[in-house]
């Protein structure tokens, strides 16, 4: 092999031979040492500096610094740029270094984990010493050290269970199965040490769910797929031990290959800021050019003759004036650089960081039950939270809790679940309603609550239909039980609906206790009854039902079936008609309350018929072709003539406060689209219960076409319907409606409320390039949009569609792995740290535990952040313009020579020390309207969406004000001092006095603006003065004077005479009456016009903010008022969906027995049926290997 | 399906049971502190612009500014300043009520007494050119009179000019004396010797000599005593400028060269007074404090009030200003003036400030009235809390 590590070449295929280190070493595969840190002690400085100077701002200042080193150009000493630049670089470097240190520590911890490696004998090794080709042993609850091929495990069939929470966020267990040949190796160290199979497989990649390879061993080939791999990051569960062979290690593992950088999201303010900075550069160059031309002319006209006192540097040259102009241009670029202050970016970062901390610290976004505080995972998007126009929400786990609660039922024509008072009126169920006492049942689940005691009474009365009802619930399911201690039952259900039903049965005295592949053991009202499980007729999407066939101890064979009402009703025995009608009424009632329903039925099977059927089933299950269809036909055959038992109603519990939150966000003019993987019925159901769909809506359009043409037709007609009606309603604007298509103003005027519901197939067509515009237009005309059966990819596409076409800020909120794509795509991604794991949270920018916190995140934090950031930017640009442009005016009086007005130290410290803190305090703490009012008046959110507070117009205003202020700042002192003489007769207008006084004017004026917070110039003002603001403002003022006096003190001068030439200036200037009089005047002139304009504005055209502020002030004494958001209750009378998991059930796995920890081999071996059953089981077994049952 | 970040979890054992089941049993809970700071509930002062605060503010500002302005204006008027170009007929320069006198002696006009001097100017000419400008005072100067020289179109604030000095050298640093800063170029060395004081500022030191004579009614000239100390800032005189150590300035400045434009070396600026010689010569210090604007004046001499209060400092009558004309300004169209002025509590004459205050005050007051009317007529209709919910 070549000398060079093969990783330098592109690895196309991987060859790994077990226990053959020499062979594997030839390929130079990565070892298991990982390094996510970027630097080490020596490389930190160069690499970090290199990275930092790749940022435009830093590079710009580097260029400035270089310019300043050229003596002919240098109008400012190099310190003025160096000090801020170094400070910025150091702060960033420290932050990078600490981040990297934590990464290093985490790497260390991972690298030093112990694992058992087979090196002849089993020995402990650190993770980083594990090599490709090693055989390692894992024990229960251990992390998998590398990507390994499962060889054998403690469980039968070489199965093992893993949890992949760290990989994909899903917390449910997954099964992996070793090849039969290798699983025979067992735990035999000798055999394992002799194992010399060679794996040839794909090169390292980041596909978590794909793996392709072949094992060559003992002359045979065995195909390998993902089901035989344990990936790094997984945790071994419920498996005592397993052995595996390392295929990918370290950085080449799939986990590490997935640790790519997430794309950096930037806010619109960021982009605007960059544009503005570019404009400012342009402005800077313009000013530089003007002043350079001025300089050329001056040198030509005046400077030439002034050479008596100030000779030209190159007196002979003819082009001296032009050359001087050229140099002056650069000099002015240096002087005026403070317009684009380097501290801008740092300050913005600091403010955002502060806002993120406020989100993290928010006690009102902390969810006590899960001990989950809100978390801002990205610190760069805060102000965008104040501009959101579209919210894309997942349903399950986001709007709903993904907790199903057995709420009501109808048994044999009677409903249970409602509570009535003594007068027979229905009582609203609340926290205080008395719960049913389940103490008669020692195995009951304490968390289960039910309010209608008549059902318990019925159970106690041993009513057969009620008993049968709960028996069915306890038998007909695919739940697994786990009993750690006696009576401490834990159910593992595939779908929460099933879990709810089985738990209900448990509490009502029909406790599902344990199961084996052949039996189910119940505790029926305290006595153990074991049923023989003869068959599971599993659920699938077409059947929409599941059945079990069991034999009770009395020898009766029964089929229990539960499923969607429509399906069950079709298969009922004709004798059930009356009951069916009553139940149907009840079902309608349940559905009207937004409950998910299932109908239950049973049938007693004739023994002979069943045995005959079973034989046919066995036959069908061994046939290779068309097996699924044959089985389905057989199932269909036996599930007829059922007897109706009743119906269950399960509440898909909405998260707390969801309808209120949605109502409030809608008032804030945010459009909420629900994108869910659920069925149409379920989605609509939730839509109604969240108040997004209402009966009083003008029309709910359902798009469910199967072809592009159909979809187009439906979308068109929906749109025409909406527009047509509106045209009637405002005929006055008839001509306007002609050009409605993209007119957002027109969209606003549509008063009628519409809803659009799109199902999965239609969405696929609607997202085609030809149709997406129609979809978007129609959808934007509707108040509510719900898309169902959406794949993760489509979620992202919908978000992308809105994001690119509507120029609006989008927010996606979700909790599961299927939401990751849309969370990544949207401007802002929010993860619900809920039950489905961490995946969404990891991809998100913000995370919290409850949907309702979204309201606070947007209306309070988002709004404040946006408001603060805008004010900050406005003020920041204003202050720098006012500061810097004084040089422009001064240019006309100093021969355009790029002489600075201020002391070099003032320029150096100005942005970093003097003015940063008050502005920062404003950017961090300002509140225009308090949080309670932010919630109460969602209309306050509007300015953010319209981007009113900081846009190009505002920027021009602030530039203009900056220019005016700088003009006043220069010319008022100019007028006052050009001939000014001090009270002791000495002249006042010397360079240094002028510098100090203008600087002081500027400074005091700036703070005056702060204090009066009314300079319209600032248009925004500090609204909110906390102690911190006071500290920073007065502190900065104090620091200014302290530094001023210190810099100009005798002591410093005597040490560095040439660095501090301003000695004594401040002392002698500020002792003058006239100086203070001018300060007062300048400040008044700068502040008053703005104050008048601002007053007029708030007085005559108050914004909502002004009104609320006034109200807030007036009501402060009255104390906080109650939130008056209407409680939204829904009244609807439509049919809801049925409760069922929409995945294939667990049935096969249960009957195959593979997932049973201890296989109980029970009695009754000679029974013919049992034998048949076993054959069926074995016949079905291969299918479960082909296809992942989970 | 991506894990966007990879963090080390707790040590092996039972890593995820704690994370899955939340903090139900965990000791440390993650609830944020309920402090006013973290919950953004710091007590705060939240001012609002309302008619009740803004309108009174305008009136108050108006009422404060107008009297200040009037006061300033009156004070400033008491120090009336007169500007004229004193070059033609004698009688033209007698003024009735005059407390500041400004005389342009550049000699631009043919009829000016200093015209010849301004024309025949040569640097380093051994015979100084003199001229006499006569003028009369109709009103006496009662208190201390300050004598200034003023220059126009003189760019003391040009960047190359401003930086052309060596503060270390001026502070008496011996090494800088021998080896001045590079900033001083091209006035750093002359004839291979370092210049002391170096640089363009020092080189262009104003070197006219102005003397004032009172013409008695009988025709005899009485020299007015001009005090030349006390015209520089205290910090400049005592801290910023210092002579190099040594008793004898001549010895100390050995090996240095005088600035090229100077007629005598720095240690001969005022041989009569060792406290006013060398770098601490006050005329020199005043010059070295560069002016911010191209038209400026610098204090030259002080005419002190006579000890007996009876007679005025400068009685009315005829005067002659004797100028030793050394300083060329005509080449760049500069002007030279001599100014006599008295001083009030707020400094010299400055009508701008008074007028500005009166204007701003009046505008404020007027604005207050206008705003009041507008507020009364239109303001209230929006005051109700008609907030759309």
PDB file of N, CA and C in Angstrom, chain A residues 673 675 702-716 756-779 785-790 794-795 797-802 805:
ATOM      1  N   UNK A 673     -50.146  28.445  10.645  1.00  0.00           N
ATOM      2  CA  UNK A 673     -50.417  27.303   9.783  1.00  0.00           C
ATOM      3  C   UNK A 673     -50.047  26.052  10.559  1.00  0.00           C
ATOM      4  N   UNK A 675     -49.006  22.307  10.280  1.00  0.00           N
ATOM      5  CA  UNK A 675     -48.496  21.287   9.356  1.00  0.00           C
ATOM      6  C   UNK A 675     -48.348  20.010  10.160  1.00  0.00           C
ATOM      7  N   UNK A 702     -61.558  22.359   1.635  1.00  0.00           N
ATOM      8  CA  UNK A 702     -60.722  21.179   1.789  1.00  0.00           C
ATOM      9  C   UNK A 702     -60.166  20.812   0.421  1.00  0.00           C
ATOM     10  N   UNK A 703     -58.886  20.820   0.317  1.00  0.00           N
ATOM     11  CA  UNK A 703     -58.243  20.485  -0.954  1.00  0.00           C
ATOM     12  C   UNK A 703     -57.799  19.035  -0.846  1.00  0.00           C
ATOM     13  N   UNK A 704     -58.412  18.186  -1.634  1.00  0.00           N
ATOM     14  CA  UNK A 704     -58.029  16.783  -1.507  1.00  0.00           C
ATOM     15  C   UNK A 704     -57.945  16.111  -2.871  1.00  0.00           C
ATOM     16  N   UNK A 705     -57.509  16.872  -3.846  1.00  0.00           N
ATOM     17  CA  UNK A 705     -57.408  16.312  -5.190  1.00  0.00           C
ATOM     18  C   UNK A 705     -56.269  15.327  -5.312  1.00  0.00           C
ATOM     19  N   UNK A 706     -56.397  14.422  -6.235  1.00  0.00           N
ATOM     20  CA  UNK A 706     -55.339  13.430  -6.418  1.00  0.00           C
ATOM     21  C   UNK A 706     -54.456  13.735  -7.603  1.00  0.00           C
ATOM     22  N   UNK A 707     -54.859  14.639  -8.460  1.00  0.00           N
ATOM     23  CA  UNK A 707     -54.013  14.999  -9.583  1.00  0.00           C
ATOM     24  C   UNK A 707     -53.756  16.494  -9.532  1.00  0.00           C
ATOM     25  N   UNK A 708     -52.724  16.886 -10.235  1.00  0.00           N
ATOM     26  CA  UNK A 708     -52.362  18.292 -10.232  1.00  0.00           C
ATOM     27  C   UNK A 708     -53.520  19.145 -10.735  1.00  0.00           C
ATOM     28  N   UNK A 709     -54.194  18.664 -11.759  1.00  0.00           N
ATOM     29  CA  UNK A 709     -55.283  19.446 -12.341  1.00  0.00           C
ATOM     30  C   UNK A 709     -56.406  19.634 -11.332  1.00  0.00           C
ATOM     31  N   UNK A 710     -56.736  18.554 -10.651  1.00  0.00           N
ATOM     32  CA  UNK A 710     -57.795  18.644  -9.641  1.00  0.00           C
ATOM     33  C   UNK A 710     -57.426  19.663  -8.566  1.00  0.00           C
ATOM     34  N   UNK A 711     -56.203  19.548  -8.102  1.00  0.00           N
ATOM     35  CA  UNK A 711     -55.765  20.434  -7.035  1.00  0.00           C
ATOM     36  C   UNK A 711     -55.836  21.872  -7.495  1.00  0.00           C
ATOM     37  N   UNK A 712     -55.374  22.088  -8.717  1.00  0.00           N
ATOM     38  CA  UNK A 712     -55.386  23.441  -9.251  1.00  0.00           C
ATOM     39  C   UNK A 712     -56.814  23.967  -9.318  1.00  0.00           C
ATOM     40  N   UNK A 713     -57.669  23.103  -9.792  1.00  0.00           N
ATOM     41  CA  UNK A 713     -59.070  23.469  -9.916  1.00  0.00           C
ATOM     42  C   UNK A 713     -59.645  23.848  -8.545  1.00  0.00           C
ATOM     43  N   UNK A 714     -59.343  23.025  -7.558  1.00  0.00           N
ATOM     44  CA  UNK A 714     -59.896  23.284  -6.227  1.00  0.00           C
ATOM     45  C   UNK A 714     -59.348  24.575  -5.632  1.00  0.00           C
ATOM     46  N   UNK A 715     -58.061  24.773  -5.820  1.00  0.00           N
ATOM     47  CA  UNK A 715     -57.448  25.983  -5.269  1.00  0.00           C
ATOM     48  C   UNK A 715     -58.033  27.223  -5.938  1.00  0.00           C
ATOM     49  N   UNK A 716     -58.136  27.122  -7.287  1.00  0.00           N
ATOM     50  CA  UNK A 716     -58.685  28.255  -8.036  1.00  0.00           C
ATOM     51  C   UNK A 716     -60.074  28.606  -7.565  1.00  0.00           C
ATOM     52  N   UNK A 756     -58.419  26.894   5.066  1.00  0.00           N
ATOM     53  CA  UNK A 756     -57.984  26.035   3.978  1.00  0.00           C
ATOM     54  C   UNK A 756     -57.345  24.798   4.594  1.00  0.00           C
ATOM     55  N   UNK A 757     -57.807  23.672   4.114  1.00  0.00           N
ATOM     56  CA  UNK A 757     -57.229  22.436   4.624  1.00  0.00           C
ATOM     57  C   UNK A 757     -56.717  21.643   3.430  1.00  0.00           C
ATOM     58  N   UNK A 758     -55.475  21.292   3.478  1.00  0.00           N
ATOM     59  CA  UNK A 758     -54.856  20.605   2.344  1.00  0.00           C
ATOM     60  C   UNK A 758     -54.382  19.250   2.828  1.00  0.00           C
ATOM     61  N   UNK A 759     -54.686  18.221   2.101  1.00  0.00           N
ATOM     62  CA  UNK A 759     -54.175  16.921   2.537  1.00  0.00           C
ATOM     63  C   UNK A 759     -52.893  16.553   1.806  1.00  0.00           C
ATOM     64  N   UNK A 760     -52.345  15.453   2.196  1.00  0.00           N
ATOM     65  CA  UNK A 760     -51.004  15.088   1.781  1.00  0.00           C
ATOM     66  C   UNK A 760     -50.771  15.012   0.283  1.00  0.00           C
ATOM     67  N   UNK A 761     -51.628  14.254  -0.452  1.00  0.00           N
ATOM     68  CA  UNK A 761     -51.389  14.122  -1.897  1.00  0.00           C
ATOM     69  C   UNK A 761     -51.504  15.469  -2.558  1.00  0.00           C
ATOM     70  N   UNK A 762     -52.525  16.214  -2.152  1.00  0.00           N
ATOM     71  CA  UNK A 762     -52.762  17.494  -2.810  1.00  0.00           C
ATOM     72  C   UNK A 762     -51.586  18.417  -2.576  1.00  0.00           C
ATOM     73  N   UNK A 763     -51.050  18.344  -1.374  1.00  0.00           N
ATOM     74  CA  UNK A 763     -49.933  19.231  -1.069  1.00  0.00           C
ATOM     75  C   UNK A 763     -48.747  18.916  -1.971  1.00  0.00           C
ATOM     76  N   UNK A 764     -48.534  17.634  -2.203  1.00  0.00           N
ATOM     77  CA  UNK A 764     -47.430  17.251  -3.081  1.00  0.00           C
ATOM     78  C   UNK A 764     -47.588  17.910  -4.440  1.00  0.00           C
ATOM     79  N   UNK A 765     -48.819  17.926  -4.952  1.00  0.00           N
ATOM     80  CA  UNK A 765     -49.049  18.575  -6.245  1.00  0.00           C
ATOM     81  C   UNK A 765     -48.956  20.085  -6.111  1.00  0.00           C
ATOM     82  N   UNK A 766     -49.542  20.583  -5.028  1.00  0.00           N
ATOM     83  CA  UNK A 766     -49.609  22.040  -4.882  1.00  0.00           C
ATOM     84  C   UNK A 766     -48.226  22.646  -4.714  1.00  0.00           C
ATOM     85  N   UNK A 767     -47.281  21.861  -4.267  1.00  0.00           N
ATOM     86  CA  UNK A 767     -45.947  22.399  -4.075  1.00  0.00           C
ATOM     87  C   UNK A 767     -45.099  22.346  -5.334  1.00  0.00           C
ATOM     88  N   UNK A 768     -45.689  21.804  -6.414  1.00  0.00           N
ATOM     89  CA  UNK A 768     -44.982  21.838  -7.694  1.00  0.00           C
ATOM     90  C   UNK A 768     -44.811  23.307  -8.096  1.00  0.00           C
ATOM     91  N   UNK A 769     -43.757  23.586  -8.836  1.00  0.00           N
ATOM     92  CA  UNK A 769     -43.499  24.988  -9.181  1.00  0.00           C
ATOM     93  C   UNK A 769     -44.695  25.689  -9.847  1.00  0.00           C
ATOM     94  N   UNK A 770     -45.484  24.955 -10.655  1.00  0.00           N
ATOM     95  CA  UNK A 770     -46.565  25.643 -11.369  1.00  0.00           C
ATOM     96  C   UNK A 770     -47.674  26.048 -10.423  1.00  0.00           C
ATOM     97  N   UNK A 771     -47.842  25.260  -9.393  1.00  0.00           N
ATOM     98  CA  UNK A 771     -49.018  25.483  -8.558  1.00  0.00           C
ATOM     99  C   UNK A 771     -48.711  26.239  -7.274  1.00  0.00           C
ATOM    100  N   UNK A 772     -47.447  26.346  -6.935  1.00  0.00           N
ATOM    101  CA  UNK A 772     -47.154  26.858  -5.601  1.00  0.00           C
ATOM    102  C   UNK A 772     -47.633  28.292  -5.418  1.00  0.00           C
ATOM    103  N   UNK A 773     -47.609  29.072  -6.496  1.00  0.00           N
ATOM    104  CA  UNK A 773     -48.080  30.449  -6.343  1.00  0.00           C
ATOM    105  C   UNK A 773     -49.568  30.489  -6.035  1.00  0.00           C
ATOM    106  N   UNK A 774     -50.309  29.630  -6.724  1.00  0.00           N
ATOM    107  CA  UNK A 774     -51.745  29.591  -6.475  1.00  0.00           C
ATOM    108  C   UNK A 774     -52.007  29.179  -5.028  1.00  0.00           C
ATOM    109  N   UNK A 775     -51.264  28.188  -4.606  1.00  0.00           N
ATOM    110  CA  UNK A 775     -51.416  27.720  -3.230  1.00  0.00           C
ATOM    111  C   UNK A 775     -51.151  28.858  -2.251  1.00  0.00           C
ATOM    112  N   UNK A 776     -50.064  29.548  -2.503  1.00  0.00           N
ATOM    113  CA  UNK A 776     -49.664  30.613  -1.589  1.00  0.00           C
ATOM    114  C   UNK A 776     -50.716  31.710  -1.554  1.00  0.00           C
ATOM    115  N   UNK A 777     -51.174  32.103  -2.733  1.00  0.00           N
ATOM    116  CA  UNK A 777     -52.162  33.181  -2.776  1.00  0.00           C
ATOM    117  C   UNK A 777     -53.432  32.774  -2.056  1.00  0.00           C
ATOM    118  N   UNK A 778     -53.885  31.577  -2.336  1.00  0.00           N
ATOM    119  CA  UNK A 778     -55.123  31.133  -1.702  1.00  0.00           C
ATOM    120  C   UNK A 778     -54.924  31.030  -0.194  1.00  0.00           C
ATOM    121  N   UNK A 779     -53.809  30.448   0.181  1.00  0.00           N
ATOM    122  CA  UNK A 779     -53.574  30.229   1.606  1.00  0.00           C
ATOM    123  C   UNK A 779     -53.495  31.553   2.356  1.00  0.00           C
ATOM    124  N   UNK A 785     -54.817  27.872   7.991  1.00  0.00           N
ATOM    125  CA  UNK A 785     -54.360  26.897   7.012  1.00  0.00           C
ATOM    126  C   UNK A 785     -53.907  25.657   7.764  1.00  0.00           C
ATOM    127  N   UNK A 786     -54.430  24.536   7.358  1.00  0.00           N
ATOM    128  CA  UNK A 786     -54.001  23.281   7.976  1.00  0.00           C
ATOM    129  C   UNK A 786     -53.575  22.337   6.868  1.00  0.00           C
ATOM    130  N   UNK A 787     -52.395  21.808   6.976  1.00  0.00           N
ATOM    131  CA  UNK A 787     -51.956  20.801   6.023  1.00  0.00           C
ATOM    132  C   UNK A 787     -51.806  19.492   6.784  1.00  0.00           C
ATOM    133  N   UNK A 788     -52.402  18.436   6.244  1.00  0.00           N
ATOM    134  CA  UNK A 788     -52.296  17.165   6.945  1.00  0.00           C
ATOM    135  C   UNK A 788     -51.509  16.174   6.118  1.00  0.00           C
ATOM    136  N   UNK A 789     -51.106  15.118   6.790  1.00  0.00           N
ATOM    137  CA  UNK A 789     -50.342  14.063   6.114  1.00  0.00           C
ATOM    138  C   UNK A 789     -49.105  14.642   5.444  1.00  0.00           C
ATOM    139  N   UNK A 790     -48.459  15.556   6.122  1.00  0.00           N
ATOM    140  CA  UNK A 790     -47.320  16.240   5.532  1.00  0.00           C
ATOM    141  C   UNK A 790     -46.058  15.488   5.905  1.00  0.00           C
ATOM    142  N   UNK A 794     -41.953  18.016   3.034  1.00  0.00           N
ATOM    143  CA  UNK A 794     -42.975  18.966   2.604  1.00  0.00           C
ATOM    144  C   UNK A 794     -43.129  20.105   3.601  1.00  0.00           C
ATOM    145  N   UNK A 795     -42.974  19.785   4.861  1.00  0.00           N
ATOM    146  CA  UNK A 795     -43.032  20.846   5.863  1.00  0.00           C
ATOM    147  C   UNK A 795     -42.013  21.928   5.521  1.00  0.00           C
ATOM    148  N   UNK A 797     -40.708  22.462   2.673  1.00  0.00           N
ATOM    149  CA  UNK A 797     -41.042  23.117   1.401  1.00  0.00           C
ATOM    150  C   UNK A 797     -42.072  24.213   1.609  1.00  0.00           C
ATOM    151  N   UNK A 798     -43.076  23.925   2.442  1.00  0.00           N
ATOM    152  CA  UNK A 798     -44.104  24.934   2.688  1.00  0.00           C
ATOM    153  C   UNK A 798     -43.472  26.160   3.333  1.00  0.00           C
ATOM    154  N   UNK A 799     -42.629  25.922   4.311  1.00  0.00           N
ATOM    155  CA  UNK A 799     -41.971  27.041   4.974  1.00  0.00           C
ATOM    156  C   UNK A 799     -41.140  27.829   3.974  1.00  0.00           C
ATOM    157  N   UNK A 800     -40.405  27.090   3.168  1.00  0.00           N
ATOM    158  CA  UNK A 800     -39.549  27.726   2.175  1.00  0.00           C
ATOM    159  C   UNK A 800     -40.374  28.577   1.207  1.00  0.00           C
ATOM    160  N   UNK A 801     -41.530  28.040   0.838  1.00  0.00           N
ATOM    161  CA  UNK A 801     -42.412  28.743  -0.093  1.00  0.00           C
ATOM    162  C   UNK A 801     -42.803  30.099   0.468  1.00  0.00           C
ATOM    163  N   UNK A 802     -43.247  30.096   1.699  1.00  0.00           N
ATOM    164  CA  UNK A 802     -43.676  31.355   2.314  1.00  0.00           C
ATOM    165  C   UNK A 802     -42.480  32.263   2.531  1.00  0.00           C
ATOM    166  N   UNK A 805     -41.350  33.798  -0.839  1.00  0.00           N
ATOM    167  CA  UNK A 805     -42.283  34.605  -1.616  1.00  0.00           C
ATOM    168  C   UNK A 805     -42.941  35.733  -0.843  1.00  0.00           C
TER     169      UNK A 805
END
